[in-house]
Structure formats: C-alpha cells, structure tokens
C-alpha cells in the first residue's frame, strides 16, 4: 500500500524524509520505503506519526477522509 497521506502530512509541515526518520530513529531510506509502500510501517511508528500529525491512523491508512483525530481514551 502506498501511503500518499504520510507524504502529504510530512510535506505540509515542510519536513524531509530525513527529519521524520531521525524522529523515528531509523535511516531515511527505510522511511522512504514506508511512504512508497515497499515496506510495512511498524504499528508503533504509525501511532507515533498519527499523534505527531494530530490525526488518526485510519486517516493515514486511507480508511477515512476525516483528518481530525478520534477522542483519546482516558
């Protein structure tokens, strides 16, 4: 699966793949594979990025058009 939304969210914040890779503690080439859908993104990274971008994992995965995150469980 190609994650166009991951790329769009990153670019909306004027970040590079290297910036995100550094936050995740991985190499830029690995992160590039996530955006291109060549390699599956680990769940913990997906959750981290959803929180960072203030959206939901469903939005990133293309399961909803609603960019607003769901309310957090307390």
Backbone as JSON Lines, residues from 0, in Angstrom:
{"i":0,"aa":"X","n":[0.84,-1.18,0.0],"ca":[0.0,0.0,0.0],"c":[0.88,1.24,0.0]}
{"i":1,"aa":"X","n":[0.59,2.17,-0.87],"ca":[1.31,3.43,-0.98],"c":[0.66,4.44,-0.03]}
{"i":2,"aa":"X","n":[1.46,5.06,0.81],"ca":[0.92,5.97,1.81],"c":[1.1,7.42,1.4]}
{"i":3,"aa":"X","n":[0.32,7.85,0.42],"ca":[0.36,9.23,-0.05],"c":[0.1,10.2,1.09]}
{"i":4,"aa":"X","n":[-0.77,9.81,2.0],"ca":[-1.09,10.71,3.11],"c":[0.1,10.93,4.04]}
{"i":5,"aa":"X","n":[0.92,9.91,4.22],"ca":[2.13,10.11,5.02],"c":[3.0,11.18,4.38]}
{"i":6,"aa":"X","n":[3.15,11.08,3.1],"ca":[3.96,12.07,2.37],"c":[3.32,13.46,2.45]}
{"i":7,"aa":"X","n":[2.01,13.52,2.22],"ca":[1.31,14.82,2.26],"c":[1.42,15.47,3.63]}
{"i":8,"aa":"X","n":[1.21,14.69,4.68],"ca":[1.31,15.24,6.04],"c":[2.72,15.76,6.31]}
{"i":9,"aa":"X","n":[3.71,15.0,5.89],"ca":[5.11,15.41,6.09],"c":[5.4,16.69,5.33]}
{"i":10,"aa":"X","n":[4.99,16.74,4.09],"ca":[5.26,17.92,3.27],"c":[4.5,19.15,3.76]}
{"i":11,"aa":"X","n":[3.29,18.94,4.31],"ca":[2.52,20.07,4.86],"c":[3.25,20.75,6.01]}
{"i":12,"aa":"X","n":[4.09,20.0,6.71],"ca":[4.88,20.56,7.81],"c":[6.28,20.97,7.35]}
{"i":13,"aa":"X","n":[6.51,20.94,6.04],"ca":[7.81,21.29,5.46],"c":[8.95,20.47,6.07]}
{"i":14,"aa":"X","n":[8.7,19.18,6.23],"ca":[9.71,18.26,6.76],"c":[10.24,17.37,5.65]}
{"i":15,"aa":"X","n":[11.46,16.92,5.82],"ca":[12.04,15.97,4.87],"c":[11.87,14.56,5.41]}
{"i":16,"aa":"X","n":[12.1,13.6,4.54],"ca":[12.09,12.21,5.0],"c":[13.16,12.01,6.06]}
{"i":17,"aa":"X","n":[14.27,12.67,5.92],"ca":[15.35,12.56,6.92],"c":[14.91,13.08,8.28]}
{"i":18,"aa":"X","n":[14.12,14.16,8.29],"ca":[13.6,14.7,9.56],"c":[12.75,13.66,10.29]}
{"i":19,"aa":"X","n":[11.85,13.05,9.56],"ca":[10.96,12.05,10.16],"c":[11.75,10.81,10.57]}
{"i":20,"aa":"X","n":[12.65,10.38,9.72],"ca":[13.47,9.21,10.03],"c":[14.25,9.44,11.32]}
{"i":21,"aa":"X","n":[14.77,10.65,11.49],"ca":[15.52,10.96,12.72],"c":[14.62,10.87,13.95]}
{"i":22,"aa":"X","n":[13.38,11.37,13.83],"ca":[12.43,11.27,14.95],"c":[12.14,9.82,15.3]}
{"i":23,"aa":"X","n":[12.08,8.96,14.28],"ca":[11.76,7.55,14.49],"c":[12.99,6.72,14.85]}
{"i":24,"aa":"X","n":[14.18,7.31,14.68],"ca":[15.41,6.58,14.98],"c":[15.76,5.55,13.93]}
{"i":25,"aa":"X","n":[15.43,5.87,12.67],"ca":[15.71,4.95,11.56],"c":[16.43,5.72,10.45]}
{"i":26,"aa":"X","n":[16.87,5.0,9.43],"ca":[17.51,5.63,8.29],"c":[16.45,6.2,7.34]}
{"i":27,"aa":"X","n":[16.83,7.23,6.62],"ca":[15.93,7.88,5.66],"c":[15.44,6.88,4.62]}
{"i":28,"aa":"X","n":[16.31,5.99,4.18],"ca":[15.92,5.02,3.15],"c":[14.82,4.09,3.64]}
{"i":29,"aa":"X","n":[14.85,3.75,4.91],"ca":[13.81,2.9,5.49],"c":[12.48,3.66,5.5]}
{"i":30,"aa":"X","n":[12.54,4.92,5.95],"ca":[11.31,5.72,5.97],"c":[10.74,5.89,4.56]}
{"i":31,"aa":"X","n":[11.6,6.09,3.59],"ca":[11.17,6.22,2.19],"c":[10.39,4.98,1.76]}
{"i":32,"aa":"X","n":[10.85,3.83,2.18],"ca":[10.15,2.58,1.84],"c":[8.75,2.54,2.45]}
{"i":33,"aa":"X","n":[8.58,3.12,3.63],"ca":[7.24,3.19,4.24],"c":[6.32,4.04,3.38]}
{"i":34,"aa":"X","n":[6.79,5.23,3.0],"ca":[5.96,6.13,2.2],"c":[5.6,5.51,0.85]}
{"i":35,"aa":"X","n":[6.51,4.78,0.26],"ca":[6.27,4.17,-1.05],"c":[5.51,2.86,-0.95]}
{"i":36,"aa":"X","n":[5.33,2.35,0.25],"ca":[4.6,1.1,0.43],"c":[5.42,-0.13,0.1]}
{"i":37,"aa":"X","n":[6.73,0.03,0.0],"ca":[7.62,-1.09,-0.3],"c":[7.82,-1.94,0.95]}
{"i":38,"aa":"X","n":[7.75,-1.31,2.1],"ca":[7.96,-1.99,3.38],"c":[6.83,-1.57,4.32]}
{"i":39,"aa":"X","n":[6.32,-2.52,5.09],"ca":[5.27,-2.21,6.06],"c":[5.81,-1.35,7.18]}
{"i":40,"aa":"X","n":[5.03,-0.35,7.55],"ca":[5.41,0.52,8.65],"c":[5.02,-0.15,9.97]}
{"i":41,"aa":"X","n":[5.93,-0.23,10.93],"ca":[5.58,-0.83,12.22],"c":[4.47,-0.04,12.91]}
{"i":42,"aa":"X","n":[3.63,-0.74,13.62],"ca":[2.49,-0.14,14.3],"c":[2.91,0.99,15.23]}
{"i":43,"aa":"X","n":[4.0,0.81,15.96],"ca":[4.41,1.87,16.9],"c":[4.81,3.14,16.16]}
{"i":44,"aa":"X","n":[5.36,3.03,14.96],"ca":[5.7,4.21,14.17],"c":[4.44,4.87,13.62]}
{"i":45,"aa":"X","n":[3.5,4.05,13.19],"ca":[2.23,4.57,12.67],"c":[1.51,5.36,13.75]}
{"i":46,"aa":"X","n":[1.45,4.83,14.96],"ca":[0.81,5.52,16.07],"c":[1.55,6.8,16.42]}
{"i":47,"aa":"X","n":[2.89,6.73,16.46],"ca":[3.69,7.91,16.74],"c":[3.4,9.02,15.74]}
{"i":48,"aa":"X","n":[3.36,8.67,14.45],"ca":[3.14,9.67,13.41],"c":[1.72,10.22,13.46]}
{"i":49,"aa":"X","n":[0.74,9.39,13.75],"ca":[-0.64,9.88,13.89],"c":[-0.72,10.9,15.02]}
{"i":50,"aa":"X","n":[-0.08,10.6,16.13],"ca":[-0.06,11.55,17.25],"c":[0.71,12.82,16.88]}
{"i":51,"aa":"X","n":[1.83,12.67,16.23],"ca":[2.66,13.81,15.84],"c":[1.89,14.74,14.89]}
{"i":52,"aa":"X","n":[1.21,14.16,13.92],"ca":[0.46,14.96,12.95],"c":[-0.94,15.33,13.43]}
{"i":53,"aa":"X","n":[-1.3,14.87,14.62],"ca":[-2.61,15.15,15.22],"c":[-3.75,14.68,14.3]}
{"i":54,"aa":"X","n":[-3.64,13.42,13.91],"ca":[-4.66,12.79,13.09],"c":[-4.86,11.36,13.59]}
{"i":55,"aa":"X","n":[-5.58,10.56,12.85],"ca":[-5.79,9.17,13.25],"c":[-5.01,8.22,12.34]}
{"i":56,"aa":"X","n":[-4.77,7.04,12.83],"ca":[-4.13,6.04,11.99],"c":[-5.04,5.69,10.81]}
{"i":57,"aa":"X","n":[-6.34,5.73,11.02],"ca":[-7.27,5.45,9.93],"c":[-7.12,6.47,8.8]}
{"i":58,"aa":"X","n":[-6.88,7.73,9.14],"ca":[-6.67,8.74,8.11],"c":[-5.4,8.43,7.32]}
{"i":59,"aa":"X","n":[-4.32,8.14,8.03],"ca":[-3.06,7.82,7.35],"c":[-3.22,6.61,6.45]}
{"i":60,"aa":"X","n":[-3.98,5.63,6.9],"ca":[-4.16,4.39,6.14],"c":[-5.19,4.52,5.02]}
{"i":61,"aa":"X","n":[-5.83,5.68,4.92],"ca":[-6.8,5.89,3.85],"c":[-8.15,5.28,4.12]}
{"i":62,"aa":"X","n":[-8.46,5.05,5.39],"ca":[-9.73,4.43,5.75],"c":[-10.81,5.45,6.05]}
{"i":63,"aa":"X","n":[-10.44,6.74,6.12],"ca":[-11.39,7.82,6.35],"c":[-10.86,9.09,5.71]}
{"i":64,"aa":"X","n":[-11.76,9.98,5.41],"ca":[-11.37,11.3,4.9],"c":[-11.28,12.32,6.04]}
{"i":65,"aa":"X","n":[-11.72,11.93,7.22],"ca":[-11.72,12.82,8.39],"c":[-10.31,12.92,8.96]}
{"i":66,"aa":"X","n":[-9.73,14.11,8.87],"ca":[-8.35,14.29,9.34],"c":[-8.27,14.46,10.85]}
{"i":67,"aa":"X","n":[-9.37,14.92,11.46],"ca":[-9.37,15.11,12.91],"c":[-9.18,13.77,13.62]}
{"i":68,"aa":"X","n":[-8.37,13.77,14.68],"ca":[-8.17,12.51,15.41],"c":[-9.4,12.16,16.23]}
{"i":69,"aa":"X","n":[-9.5,10.91,16.57],"ca":[-10.56,10.46,17.47],"c":[-10.26,10.95,18.87]}
{"i":70,"aa":"X","n":[-11.29,11.09,19.72],"ca":[-11.01,11.44,21.12],"c":[-10.19,10.35,21.78]}
{"i":71,"aa":"X","n":[-9.26,10.74,22.63],"ca":[-8.39,9.78,23.34],"c":[-9.2,9.05,24.41]}
{"i":72,"aa":"X","n":[-8.85,7.81,24.63],"ca":[-9.42,7.03,25.73],"c":[-8.69,7.42,26.99]}
{"i":73,"aa":"X","n":[-9.44,7.7,28.04],"ca":[-8.8,8.13,29.29],"c":[-8.57,6.99,30.22]}
